[in-house]
Every structure is written in structure tokens, then in C-alpha cells.
Coordinates of C-alpha atoms in Angstrom, one line a residue:
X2 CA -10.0 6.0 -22.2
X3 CA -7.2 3.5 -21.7
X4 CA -5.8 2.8 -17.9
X5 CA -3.5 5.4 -16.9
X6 CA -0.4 3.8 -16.0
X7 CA 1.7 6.9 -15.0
X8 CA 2.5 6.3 -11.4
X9 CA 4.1 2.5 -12.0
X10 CA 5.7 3.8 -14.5
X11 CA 7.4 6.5 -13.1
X12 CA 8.0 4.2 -9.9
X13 CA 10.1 1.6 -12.9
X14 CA 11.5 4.4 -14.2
X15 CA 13.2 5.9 -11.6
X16 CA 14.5 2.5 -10.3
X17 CA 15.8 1.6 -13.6
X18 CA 17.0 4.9 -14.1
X19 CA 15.7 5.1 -17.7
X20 CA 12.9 7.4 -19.0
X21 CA 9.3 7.1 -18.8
X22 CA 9.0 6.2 -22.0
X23 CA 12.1 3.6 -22.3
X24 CA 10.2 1.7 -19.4
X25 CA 7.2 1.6 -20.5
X26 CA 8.4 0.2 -24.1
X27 CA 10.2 -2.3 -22.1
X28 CA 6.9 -3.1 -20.3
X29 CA 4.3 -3.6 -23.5
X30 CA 7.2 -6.2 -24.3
X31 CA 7.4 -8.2 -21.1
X32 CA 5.7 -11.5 -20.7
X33 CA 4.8 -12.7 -17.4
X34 CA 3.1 -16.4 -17.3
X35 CA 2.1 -17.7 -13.7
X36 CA 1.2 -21.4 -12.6
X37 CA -0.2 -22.0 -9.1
X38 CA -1.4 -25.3 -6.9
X39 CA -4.7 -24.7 -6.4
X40 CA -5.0 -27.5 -3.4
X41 CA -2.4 -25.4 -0.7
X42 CA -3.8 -23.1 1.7
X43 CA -3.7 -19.4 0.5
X44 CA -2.4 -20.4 -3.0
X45 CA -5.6 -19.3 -4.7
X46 CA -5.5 -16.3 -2.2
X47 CA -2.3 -15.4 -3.4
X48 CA -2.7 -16.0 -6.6
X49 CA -6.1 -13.5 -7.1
X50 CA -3.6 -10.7 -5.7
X51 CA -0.5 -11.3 -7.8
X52 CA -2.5 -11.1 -11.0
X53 CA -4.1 -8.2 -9.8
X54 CA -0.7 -6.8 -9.0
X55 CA 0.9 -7.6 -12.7
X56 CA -2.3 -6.3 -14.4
X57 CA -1.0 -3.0 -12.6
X58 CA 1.5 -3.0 -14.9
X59 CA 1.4 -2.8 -19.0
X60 CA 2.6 -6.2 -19.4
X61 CA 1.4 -9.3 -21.3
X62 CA 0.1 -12.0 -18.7
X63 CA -0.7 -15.2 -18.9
X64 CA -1.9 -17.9 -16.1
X65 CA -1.5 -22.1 -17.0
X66 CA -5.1 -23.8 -16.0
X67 CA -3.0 -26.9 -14.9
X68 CA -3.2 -29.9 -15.7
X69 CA -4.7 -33.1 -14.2
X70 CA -4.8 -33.3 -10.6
X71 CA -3.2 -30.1 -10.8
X72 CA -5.7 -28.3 -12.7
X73 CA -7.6 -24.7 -11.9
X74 CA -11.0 -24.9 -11.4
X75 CA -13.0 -22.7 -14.2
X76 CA -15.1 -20.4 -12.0
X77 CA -11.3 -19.3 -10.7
X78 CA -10.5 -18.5 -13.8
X79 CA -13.3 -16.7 -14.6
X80 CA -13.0 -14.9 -11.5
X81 CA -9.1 -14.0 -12.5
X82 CA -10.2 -12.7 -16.0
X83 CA -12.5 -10.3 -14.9
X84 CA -10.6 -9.6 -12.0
X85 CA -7.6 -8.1 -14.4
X86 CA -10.4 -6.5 -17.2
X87 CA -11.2 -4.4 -14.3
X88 CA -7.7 -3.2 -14.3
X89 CA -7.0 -3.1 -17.7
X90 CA -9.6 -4.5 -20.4
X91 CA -7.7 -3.6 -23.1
X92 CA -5.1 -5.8 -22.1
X93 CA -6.8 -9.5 -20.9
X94 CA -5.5 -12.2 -19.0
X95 CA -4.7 -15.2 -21.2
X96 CA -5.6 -18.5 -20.2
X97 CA -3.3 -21.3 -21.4
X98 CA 0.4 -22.1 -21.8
X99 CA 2.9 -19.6 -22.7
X100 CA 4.1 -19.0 -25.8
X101 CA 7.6 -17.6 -26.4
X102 CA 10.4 -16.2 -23.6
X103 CA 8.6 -15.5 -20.4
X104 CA 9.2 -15.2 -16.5
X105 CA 7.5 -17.6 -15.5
X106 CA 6.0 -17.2 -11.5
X107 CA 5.1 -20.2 -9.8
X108 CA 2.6 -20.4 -6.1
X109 CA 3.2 -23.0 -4.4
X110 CA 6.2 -25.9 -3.5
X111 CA 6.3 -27.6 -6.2
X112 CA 7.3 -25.2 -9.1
X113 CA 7.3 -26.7 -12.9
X114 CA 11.1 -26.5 -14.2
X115 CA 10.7 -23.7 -16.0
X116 CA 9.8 -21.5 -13.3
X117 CA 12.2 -18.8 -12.6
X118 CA 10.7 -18.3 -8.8
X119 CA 8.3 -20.0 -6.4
X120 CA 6.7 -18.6 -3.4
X121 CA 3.7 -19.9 -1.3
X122 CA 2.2 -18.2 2.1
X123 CA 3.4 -20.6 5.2
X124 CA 0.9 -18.6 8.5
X125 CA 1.0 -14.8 8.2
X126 CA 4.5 -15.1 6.4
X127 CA 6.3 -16.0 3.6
X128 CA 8.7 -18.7 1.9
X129 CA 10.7 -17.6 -1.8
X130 CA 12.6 -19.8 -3.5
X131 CA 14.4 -19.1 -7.2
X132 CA 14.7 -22.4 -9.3
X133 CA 17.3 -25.2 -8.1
X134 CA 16.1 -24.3 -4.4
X135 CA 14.1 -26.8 -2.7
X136 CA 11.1 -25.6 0.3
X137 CA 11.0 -26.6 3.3
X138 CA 8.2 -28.5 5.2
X139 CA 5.8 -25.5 5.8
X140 CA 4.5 -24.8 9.2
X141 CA 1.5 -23.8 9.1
X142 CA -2.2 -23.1 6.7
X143 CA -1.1 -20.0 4.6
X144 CA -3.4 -16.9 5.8
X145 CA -5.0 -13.9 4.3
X146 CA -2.0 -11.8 5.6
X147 CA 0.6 -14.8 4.4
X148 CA -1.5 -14.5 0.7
X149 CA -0.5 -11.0 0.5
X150 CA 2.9 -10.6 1.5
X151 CA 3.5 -13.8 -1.2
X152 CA 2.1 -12.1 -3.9
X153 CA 3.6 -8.6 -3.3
X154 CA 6.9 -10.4 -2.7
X155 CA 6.6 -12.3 -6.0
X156 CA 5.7 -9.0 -7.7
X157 CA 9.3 -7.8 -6.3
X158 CA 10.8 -10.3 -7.8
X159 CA 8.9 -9.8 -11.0
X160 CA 9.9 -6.1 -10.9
X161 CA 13.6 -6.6 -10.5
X162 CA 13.3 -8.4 -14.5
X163 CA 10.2 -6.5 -16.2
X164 CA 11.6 -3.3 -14.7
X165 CA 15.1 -4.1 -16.4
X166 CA 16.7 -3.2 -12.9
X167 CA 20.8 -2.4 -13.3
X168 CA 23.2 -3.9 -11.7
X169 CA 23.8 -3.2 -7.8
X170 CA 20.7 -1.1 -7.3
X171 CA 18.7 -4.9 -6.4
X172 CA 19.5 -8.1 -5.0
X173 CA 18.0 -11.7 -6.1
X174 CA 18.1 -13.6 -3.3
X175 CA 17.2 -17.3 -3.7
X176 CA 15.8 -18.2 -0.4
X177 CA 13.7 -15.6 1.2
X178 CA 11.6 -16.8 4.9
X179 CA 10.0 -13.8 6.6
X180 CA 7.0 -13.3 9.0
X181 CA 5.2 -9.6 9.6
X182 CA 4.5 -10.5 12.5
X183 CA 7.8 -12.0 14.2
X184 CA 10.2 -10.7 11.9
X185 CA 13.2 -12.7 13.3
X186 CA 11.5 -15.8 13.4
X187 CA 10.7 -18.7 10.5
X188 CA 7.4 -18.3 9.2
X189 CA 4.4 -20.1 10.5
X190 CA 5.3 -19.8 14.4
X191 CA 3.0 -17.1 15.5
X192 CA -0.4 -18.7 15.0
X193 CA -2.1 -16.3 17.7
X194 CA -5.4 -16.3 16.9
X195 CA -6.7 -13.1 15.1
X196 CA -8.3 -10.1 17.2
X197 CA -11.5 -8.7 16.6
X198 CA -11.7 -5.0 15.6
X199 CA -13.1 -3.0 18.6
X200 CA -12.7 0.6 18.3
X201 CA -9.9 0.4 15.5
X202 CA -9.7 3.3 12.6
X203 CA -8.1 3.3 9.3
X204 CA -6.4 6.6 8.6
X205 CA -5.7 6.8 5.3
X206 CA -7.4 4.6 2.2
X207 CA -4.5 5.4 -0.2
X208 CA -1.9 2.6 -1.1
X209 CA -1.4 1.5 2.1
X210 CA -5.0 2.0 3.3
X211 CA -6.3 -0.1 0.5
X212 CA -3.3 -2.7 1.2
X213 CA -5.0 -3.0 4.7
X214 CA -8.3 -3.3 3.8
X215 CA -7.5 -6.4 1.3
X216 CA -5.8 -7.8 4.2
X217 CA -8.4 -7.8 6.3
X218 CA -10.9 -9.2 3.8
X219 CA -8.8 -12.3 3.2
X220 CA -7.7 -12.8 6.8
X221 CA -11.6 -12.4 7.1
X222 CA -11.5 -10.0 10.3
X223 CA -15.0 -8.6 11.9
X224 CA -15.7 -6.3 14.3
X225 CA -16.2 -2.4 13.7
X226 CA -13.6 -0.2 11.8
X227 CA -13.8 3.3 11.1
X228 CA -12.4 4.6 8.2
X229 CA -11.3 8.6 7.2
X230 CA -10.2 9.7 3.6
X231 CA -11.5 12.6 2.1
X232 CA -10.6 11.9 -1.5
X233 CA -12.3 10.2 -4.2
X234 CA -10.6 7.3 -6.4
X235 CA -9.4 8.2 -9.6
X236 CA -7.9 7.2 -12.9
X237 CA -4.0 7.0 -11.7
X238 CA -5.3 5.0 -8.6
X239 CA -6.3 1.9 -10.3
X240 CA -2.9 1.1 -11.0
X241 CA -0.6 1.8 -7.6
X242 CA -4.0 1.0 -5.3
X243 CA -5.1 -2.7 -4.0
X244 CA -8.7 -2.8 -4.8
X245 CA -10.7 -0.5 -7.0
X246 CA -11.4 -0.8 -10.9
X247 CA -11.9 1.4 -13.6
X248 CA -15.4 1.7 -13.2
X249 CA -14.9 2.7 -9.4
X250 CA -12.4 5.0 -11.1
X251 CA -15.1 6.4 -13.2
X252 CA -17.8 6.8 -11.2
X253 CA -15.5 9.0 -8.4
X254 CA -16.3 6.7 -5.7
X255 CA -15.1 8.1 -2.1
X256 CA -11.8 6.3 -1.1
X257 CA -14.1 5.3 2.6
X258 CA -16.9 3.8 0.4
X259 CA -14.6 1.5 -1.6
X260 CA -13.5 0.4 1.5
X261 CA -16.7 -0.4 3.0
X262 CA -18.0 -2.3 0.0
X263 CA -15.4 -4.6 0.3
X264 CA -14.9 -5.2 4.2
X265 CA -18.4 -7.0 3.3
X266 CA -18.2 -8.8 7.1
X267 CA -16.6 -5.7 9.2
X268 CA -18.9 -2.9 9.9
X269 CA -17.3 0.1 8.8
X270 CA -17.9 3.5 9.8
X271 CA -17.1 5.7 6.7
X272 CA -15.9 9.0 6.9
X273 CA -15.0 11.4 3.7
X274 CA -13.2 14.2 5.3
X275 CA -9.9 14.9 7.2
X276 CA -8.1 13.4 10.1
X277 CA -8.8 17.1 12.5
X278 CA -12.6 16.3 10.8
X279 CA -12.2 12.8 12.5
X280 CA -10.9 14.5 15.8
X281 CA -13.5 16.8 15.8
X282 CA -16.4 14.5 15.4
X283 CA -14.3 12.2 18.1
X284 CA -14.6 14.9 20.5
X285 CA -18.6 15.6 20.1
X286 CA -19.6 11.9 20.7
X287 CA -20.3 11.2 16.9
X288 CA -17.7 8.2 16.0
X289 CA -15.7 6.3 18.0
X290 CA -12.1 7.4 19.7
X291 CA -10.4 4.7 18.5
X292 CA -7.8 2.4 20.6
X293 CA -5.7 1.6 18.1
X294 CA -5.1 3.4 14.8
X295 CA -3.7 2.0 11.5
X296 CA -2.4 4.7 9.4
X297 CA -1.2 4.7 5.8
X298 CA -1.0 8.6 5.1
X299 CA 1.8 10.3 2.8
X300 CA 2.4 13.5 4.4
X301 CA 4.0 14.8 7.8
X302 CA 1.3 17.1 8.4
X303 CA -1.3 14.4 8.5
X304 CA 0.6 11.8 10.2
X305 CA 1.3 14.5 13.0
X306 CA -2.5 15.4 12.8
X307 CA -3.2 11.4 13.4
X308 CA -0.8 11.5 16.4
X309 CA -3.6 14.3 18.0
X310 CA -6.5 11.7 18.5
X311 CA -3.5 10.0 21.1
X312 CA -5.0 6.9 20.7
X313 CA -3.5 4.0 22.7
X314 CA -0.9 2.6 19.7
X315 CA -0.5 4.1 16.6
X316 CA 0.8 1.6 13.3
X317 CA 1.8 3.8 10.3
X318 CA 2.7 2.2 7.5
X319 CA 4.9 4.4 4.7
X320 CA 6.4 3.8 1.2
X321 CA 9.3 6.4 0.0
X322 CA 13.0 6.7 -0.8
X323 CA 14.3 7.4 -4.0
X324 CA 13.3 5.2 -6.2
X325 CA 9.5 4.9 -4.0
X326 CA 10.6 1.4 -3.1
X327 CA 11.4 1.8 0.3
X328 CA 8.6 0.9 2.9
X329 CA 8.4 1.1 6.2
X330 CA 6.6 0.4 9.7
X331 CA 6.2 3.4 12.8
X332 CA 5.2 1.8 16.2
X333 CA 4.1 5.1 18.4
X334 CA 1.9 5.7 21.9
X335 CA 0.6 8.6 23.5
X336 CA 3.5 9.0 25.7
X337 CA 6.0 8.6 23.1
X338 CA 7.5 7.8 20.5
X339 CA 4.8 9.6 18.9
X340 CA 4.7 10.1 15.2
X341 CA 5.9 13.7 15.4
X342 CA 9.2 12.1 17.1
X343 CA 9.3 9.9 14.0
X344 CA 8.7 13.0 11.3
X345 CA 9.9 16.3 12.8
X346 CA 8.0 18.8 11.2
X347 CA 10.1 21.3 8.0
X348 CA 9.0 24.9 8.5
X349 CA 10.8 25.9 5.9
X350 CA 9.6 23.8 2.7
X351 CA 7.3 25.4 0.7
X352 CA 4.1 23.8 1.2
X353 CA 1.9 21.8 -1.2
X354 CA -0.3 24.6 -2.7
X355 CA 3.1 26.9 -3.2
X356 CA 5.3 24.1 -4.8
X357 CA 1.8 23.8 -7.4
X358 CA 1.9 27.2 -8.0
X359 CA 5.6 27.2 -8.8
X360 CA 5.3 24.5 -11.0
X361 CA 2.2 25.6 -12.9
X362 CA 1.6 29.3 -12.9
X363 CA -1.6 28.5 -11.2
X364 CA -3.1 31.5 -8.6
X365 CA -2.8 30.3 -5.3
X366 CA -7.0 31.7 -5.5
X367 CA -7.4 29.7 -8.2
X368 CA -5.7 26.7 -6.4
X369 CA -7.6 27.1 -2.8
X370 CA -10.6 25.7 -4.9
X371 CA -9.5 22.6 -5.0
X372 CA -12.8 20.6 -5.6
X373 CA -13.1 22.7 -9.0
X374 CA -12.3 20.7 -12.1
X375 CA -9.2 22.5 -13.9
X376 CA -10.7 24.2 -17.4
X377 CA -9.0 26.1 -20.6
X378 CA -9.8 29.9 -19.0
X379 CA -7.3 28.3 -15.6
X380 CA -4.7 28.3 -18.7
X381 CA -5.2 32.0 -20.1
X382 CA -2.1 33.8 -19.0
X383 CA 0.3 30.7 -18.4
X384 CA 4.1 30.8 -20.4
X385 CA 3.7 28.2 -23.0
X386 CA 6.0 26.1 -20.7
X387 CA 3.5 26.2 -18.3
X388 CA 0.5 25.5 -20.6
X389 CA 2.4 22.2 -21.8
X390 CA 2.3 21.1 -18.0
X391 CA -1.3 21.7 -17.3
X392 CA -3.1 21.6 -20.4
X393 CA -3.1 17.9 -20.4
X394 CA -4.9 18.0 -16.7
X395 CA -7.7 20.2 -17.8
X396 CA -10.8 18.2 -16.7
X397 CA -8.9 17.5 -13.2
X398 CA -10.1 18.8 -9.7
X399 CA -6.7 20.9 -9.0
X400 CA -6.6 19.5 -5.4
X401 CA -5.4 16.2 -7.1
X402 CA -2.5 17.9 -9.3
X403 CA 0.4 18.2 -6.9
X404 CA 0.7 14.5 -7.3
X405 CA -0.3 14.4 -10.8
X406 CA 2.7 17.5 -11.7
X407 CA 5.2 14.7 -9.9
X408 CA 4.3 12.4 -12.7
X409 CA 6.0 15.0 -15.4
X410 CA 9.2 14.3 -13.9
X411 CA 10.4 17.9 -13.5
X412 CA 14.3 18.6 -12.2
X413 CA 13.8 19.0 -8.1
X414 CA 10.4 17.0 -7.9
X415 CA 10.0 14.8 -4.7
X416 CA 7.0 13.0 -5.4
X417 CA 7.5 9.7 -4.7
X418 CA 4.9 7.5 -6.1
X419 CA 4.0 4.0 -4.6
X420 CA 3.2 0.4 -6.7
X421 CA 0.8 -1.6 -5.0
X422 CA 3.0 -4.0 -4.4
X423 CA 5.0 -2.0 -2.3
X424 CA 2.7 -0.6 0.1
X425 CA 0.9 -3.7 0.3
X426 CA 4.4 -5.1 2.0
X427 CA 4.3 -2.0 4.6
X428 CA 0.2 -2.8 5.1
X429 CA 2.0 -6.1 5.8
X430 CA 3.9 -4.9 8.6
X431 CA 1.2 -2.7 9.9
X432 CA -0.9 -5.9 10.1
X433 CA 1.5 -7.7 11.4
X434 CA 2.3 -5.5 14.6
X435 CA -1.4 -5.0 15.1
X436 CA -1.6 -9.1 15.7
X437 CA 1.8 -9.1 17.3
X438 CA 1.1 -7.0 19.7
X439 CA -3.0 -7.1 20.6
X440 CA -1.6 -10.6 21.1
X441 CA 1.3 -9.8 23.5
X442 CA 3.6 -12.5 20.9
X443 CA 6.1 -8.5 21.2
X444 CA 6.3 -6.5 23.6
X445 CA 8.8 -3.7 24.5
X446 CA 10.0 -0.6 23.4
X447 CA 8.3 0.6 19.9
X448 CA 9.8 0.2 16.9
X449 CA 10.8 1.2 13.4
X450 CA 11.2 -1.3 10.9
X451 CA 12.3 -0.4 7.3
X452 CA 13.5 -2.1 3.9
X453 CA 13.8 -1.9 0.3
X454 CA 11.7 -4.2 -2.0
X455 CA 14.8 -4.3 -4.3
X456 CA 16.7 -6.1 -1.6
X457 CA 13.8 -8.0 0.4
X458 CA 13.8 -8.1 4.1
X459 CA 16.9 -8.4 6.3
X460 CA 15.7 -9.1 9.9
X461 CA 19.3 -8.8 11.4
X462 CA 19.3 -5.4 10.0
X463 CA 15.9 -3.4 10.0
X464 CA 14.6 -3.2 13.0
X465 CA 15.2 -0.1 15.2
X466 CA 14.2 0.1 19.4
X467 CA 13.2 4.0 19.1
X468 CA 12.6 6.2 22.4
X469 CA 10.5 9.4 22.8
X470 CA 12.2 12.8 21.4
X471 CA 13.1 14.7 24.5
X472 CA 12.1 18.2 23.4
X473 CA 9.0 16.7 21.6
X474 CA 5.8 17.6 22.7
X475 CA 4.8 13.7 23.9
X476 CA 7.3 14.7 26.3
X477 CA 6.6 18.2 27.3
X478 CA 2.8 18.2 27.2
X479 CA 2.5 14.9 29.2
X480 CA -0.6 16.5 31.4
X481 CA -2.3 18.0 28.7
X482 CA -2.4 14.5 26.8
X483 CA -3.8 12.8 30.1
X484 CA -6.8 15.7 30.4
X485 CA -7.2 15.0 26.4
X486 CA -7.2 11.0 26.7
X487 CA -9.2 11.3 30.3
X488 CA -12.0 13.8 28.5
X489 CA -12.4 11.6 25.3
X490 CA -12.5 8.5 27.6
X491 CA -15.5 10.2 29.4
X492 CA -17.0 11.1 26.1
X493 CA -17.0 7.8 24.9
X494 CA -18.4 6.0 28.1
X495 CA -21.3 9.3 28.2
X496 CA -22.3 7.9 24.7
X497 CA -21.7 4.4 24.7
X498 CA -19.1 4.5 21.7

């Protein structure tokens, strides 16, 4: 089975504004060749992700070994090559210099002349330069965090040209500093040193999720992190997700385990099931009520179900908008702004199992069982229209297919699917605030801090103070959040968690 590149695909599409298939023709005919200087701190960082994050894509891609003093050392290489047959191993990195037109990606400050763009990690931020633009002096050692946010930035700019973006729906700009962590400051200023985890939980080990957890790995964090997804990884994840391969793919692993195999130095708490199975197991003494929560869920029900374990701070993390490019950063407490004052519940959408149904045929008996694979007899009594949508998903737990029917593109679908590069920018931010303020570097009111990959970060213009809804419940159940808080804080004392 080849790797199923649906959800970047759709993501190009829709930006482009061509069809799936015009994209993807576009894709199998782009060349992407990437250089990198091995000898900077976080290049070789930021290089692992960035070929990870092209090999996402169905794109032919090429790294230079260097040359010299200059040269890649051959166990990197290695390590790269297997890193992208993972993704895709019917499609291997090539070692060697490019042949024919390419965009050619440069890491580091010192970019070859043919490189079309250059960016390097400078502390938890990063510095983007397009060719004629020289770099600055950097600052500081280039981080895990600073490694990230490079490579997904560079994959941005890669998009923009692979992608075939039109006119006025992007912007190349060619200098770009910015820092997660102090957004309206250079990069490489905030070198507070990074907190340990103590009673942290991951809510969500999706996009975002995963973009967290490989953050956390390269900024080489420890301490004890509890983790809740009650999924498994599949096919369509290996593309849009930050870690996971095709054999993880194949072999259903939960979401939480792939997470705790690769937080090798963190010890994780795993837990396959729901945020209310979280709260529930919170409130008989079994896992940890966590002090800070770091959420990268994708519905308003579950965010607003993440809001009801009232930790102390709350970091969500989102991707959206119309094209799926858009990213953003929630800031909530207890006492508000909550998440519910961020995403007001809709009462009146139709919910997830009825918009299936619509689009399907499907029971809504036949899709309560979610966990049961889709087979031929699901199909007996469909329209043939219907049949052409769900035939190809037979084999498929139905549980999975309200995303997967979003991928058919069908007139009034909201699905909005997420490239890893994208929500590894809004784990960014999420990473970011979590160091900015454990370390008291910002303080203040919460906030909301949004922008489009297409058009990079603007921090004159994203960043929003937000105060508490007045008719939301932070606000009118203040007492009963203080007995819930007070009884869990007991809880946890009786039973040493």
C-alpha cells in the first residue's frame, strides 16, 4: 500500500484553489534539494525535521552531503534516509547534488548562491532570510523548540512554491525574526532555563499533540507527563502528524503509546480514552490532576471538556481557517478566560455522527459502533452516490470517517485538515507560553495569539489581551470551581499524586 497523501493534499489544494488532483500532479513534479551546516547549534536538529516535513509531501527530495569542512557526517545521512522511508519508501531521499530546476532550502547563515531561502534556529526562535539578505550575528545556541519552528517555517516557505500558491492569498517575506516565547522581541533573548514537567498533561496526540511531543524530545525536557488520546494512528496520519511511520501506521499503535516511545527521558503516563475518562480517573486518585495542561484537540466539545479538569493554566494550540493554514494559541485559567469563553458552544450544528450519516447513508445504529471496521453488507441499501463515497473506506473503523468523508471534498464540508508543519508552529506557541510563563519572562492578562502560515508571523498584529465572558460559566459558577479545585487538591495530597 503506498502512503496516503490525502490530507496535505487537500490542505494544497484548497490553498491553491485547484483540485485534488491538479495539486498533486504539481507535487510528483516538484523538486526540493536542501543543504545544511552541520557545525551550528540546532542545524542538524532542524534539518532531521524539515526532511521529515517535505517527505510529508509527494515531492522529489534531495539533501547535498557538503563538501569539505562543510561536509555531513554519514551516520546523519543514514539516519535522514531512513528517517523519510518511514514516511514514504517508495519515494527515497537522494543523497547528492541536484540535478535540474529545484528550490533549493538552505539551514544555516551561510546559504550556497543558489539557495532560494535560508533559516537557522537562534534560542527558542527563529531567523529567515530569502537570497540577497544577509543574517545577523545570532544570539544565542539554537534549541529544540528554535529547531522546530525553523523547519516548519522553512516548510512554509516551501509550500508557498510546491503548492503553486496564487497571487495575494501569500506573502514572501525576506526577513523573518520571531520568538514563541517573546513574540515581540528578537530571537535569542529569553534564555530562561527550561522547567521540568511536574504534574503537566498532554490533551490531545493529534497534529499538535505530536508537534509537542517532538518538541519536547529535542528540547530534551524530563519530568512526568500524562498523556490522553483515545485513537489509534493510522494511514492518513503519517502524513499531517510529527512522528509516527508507516509501520506505526500499520500496526494501529495508540496515539499515547507513540508518544511514550519517543519521550524516551520523560516518564509518561499513557492514557487511551477520553478527556471526561481522564477527569474521571483524576477524580478517584488514579492519575495526576495536572497543573498545567497543553492541549492540541480539534473540536469545541473536547476543548470545553479539557476546560472541566480546571487546571491552573490551560495552552491550546489549534490549526483551522479556510485554507487549514491558520494556527493559533488560547491562554485560559480556572477563573477565566476559560476555553469555553474562547469557543462558545453551537447547539444548533448537526453533530458529528448526523453530518456522517448525511453524507453517507450510514444508520446512525450502524454508526454508534464506531470501533467496527466498515464492510460490503454496511453498503447494501446505499444510492450508488452514496456507495461511490464509502465503498472506498470499507476496511475502516467508522469512528474515523467523519474526517476521512472531508477528504472527498463534498460542496458544504468543513473539515479542515492540518500539515504538520502547521500545527507544529501552533505546538510552537504552546511551548512557547508554557516556558514563558512557568518562567514569569510574561505575565498579565491571557492571551490569544493567531496567524496564517501563508503570511508568517506579524507580532504588531496577532496578539489579543482577552478577559473572561461575563455570562460564561467561569464567571457564574465561581464557587463551584473552588469546591471542584479544593476537592481534587485534597485528592491529590490523600494519594500522593
Amino acid at each position: 500500500m503506498s502512503t496516503d497523501y490525502s490530507r496535505s493534499v487537500l490542505l494544497g489544494g484548497r490553498a491553491a484553489g485547484v483540485t485534488n488532483g491538479a495539486l498533486l500532479a504539481r507535487l510528483r513534479n516538484s523538486r526540493v534539494h536542501l543543504s545544511a551546516e552541520a557545525h551550528l547549534p540546532g542545524s542538524v536538529e532542524t534539518l532531521r525535521v524539515l526532511v521529515c516535513n517535505l517527505r510529508r509531501w509527494p515531492i522529489q527530495l534531495s539533501v547535498d552531503p557538503g563538501s569539505r569542512t562543510q561536509q555531513l557526517d554519514q551516520d546523519l545521512l543514514e539516519e535522514l534516509t531512513a528517517a523519510a522511508a518511514g514516511i514514504d519508501p517508495d519515494r527515497p531521499l537522494r543523497i547528492g547534488p541536484v540535478h535540474g530546476e529545484a528550490l533549493h532550502l538552505h539551514v544555516g547563515t551561510r546559504p550556497p548562491a543558489d539557495a532560494s531561502v535560508a533559516g537557522v534556529p537562534d534560542g527558542h526562535g527563529v531567523r529567515l532570510r530569502h537570497r540577497g539578505h544577509r543574517f545577523p550575528r545570532l544570539n544565542a545556541a539554537g534549541t529544540g523548540l528554535g529547531a522546530v519552528l525553523a523547519a516548519a517555517t522553512l516548510t512554509g516557505e516551501a509550500f508557498k512554491t510546491v503548492a503553486g500558491l496564487p497571487a495575494g492569498t501569500f506573502v514572501r517575506r525576506p526577513v523573518l525574526d520571531f520568538c514563541p516565547v517573546l513574540p515581540g522581541e528578537q530571537p535569542g533573548l529569553a534564555t530562561a532555563s527550561l522547567p521540568r514537567l511536574d504534574r503537566v498533561l498532554l490533551g490531545g496526540c493529534g497534529a499538535i499533540g505530536t508537534g509537542i511531543a517532538s518538541i519536547l524530545g529535542l528540547l530534551r525536557a524530563t519530568g512526568e507527563l500524562a498523556v490522553v488520546d483515545k485513537e489509534v494512528f493510522e494511514d492518513p496520519n503519517v502524513t499531517s502528524y510529527s512522528i509516527g511511520t508507516r509501520a506505526d501506521a500499520a500496526a494501529r499503535a495508540p496515539k499515547v503509546d507513540l508518544i511514550a516511545t519517543h519521550l524516551t527521558q520523560i516518564d509518561v503516563i499513557p492514557v487511551q480514552g477520553t478527556i471526561q475518562d481522564y477527569i474521571e480517573r483524576v477524580d478517584a486518585g488514579a492519575v495526576p490532576w495536572p497543573r498545567l495542561v497543553l492541549g492540541g484537540l480539534d473540536s469545541v466539545e473536547a476543548r470545553h471538556d479539557l476546560q472541566r479538569l480546571h487546571a491552573d493554566l490551560t495552552l491550546d494550540g489549534s490549526t483551522g481557517g479556510p485554507a487549514g493554514t491558520t494556527l493559533a494559541l488560547h491562554e485560559a485559567l480556572p477563573t477565566g478566560p476559560c476555553l469555553r469563553c474562547y469557543f462558545t458552544a453551537d447547539h444548533t450544528a448537526p453533530s458529528a455522527e448526523q453530518r456522517l450519516h448525511q453524507a453517507t447513508g450510514l444508520p446512525l445504529q450502524r454508526i454508534a459502533r464506531g470501533e467496527q471496521p466498515l464492510t460490503e453488507a454496511d453498503l447494501e441499501g446505499l444510492t450508488d452516490e452514496q456507495r461511490q463515497t464509502v465503498a472506498p473506506l470499507v476496511g475502516k473503523p467508522v469512528c474515523g470517517l467523519i474526517n476521512l468523508i472531508g477528504l472527498t471534498g463534498e460542496p458544504g464540508d468543513t473539515y479542515r485538515p492540518s500539515a504538520a508543519f502547521v500545527a507544529q508552529q501552533a505546538a510552537c506557541l504552546v511551548t512557547g507560553a508554557w516556558i514563558a510563563r512557568s518562567s514569569g519572562l510574561v505575565t498579565g492578562p491571557m492571551r490569544r495569539i493567531e496567524y496564517d502560515v501563508r503570511f508568517g508571523p506579524r507580532p504588531d498584529q496577532m496578539t489579543d489581551e482577552r478577559l473572561p465572558s461575563p455570562g460564561c460559566g467561569c464567571q457564574t459558577d465561581t464557587r463551584l470551581i473552588s469546591r471542584i479545585r479544593a476537592t481534587r487538591g485534597a485528592v491529590r495530597q490523600a494519594r500522593g499524586l
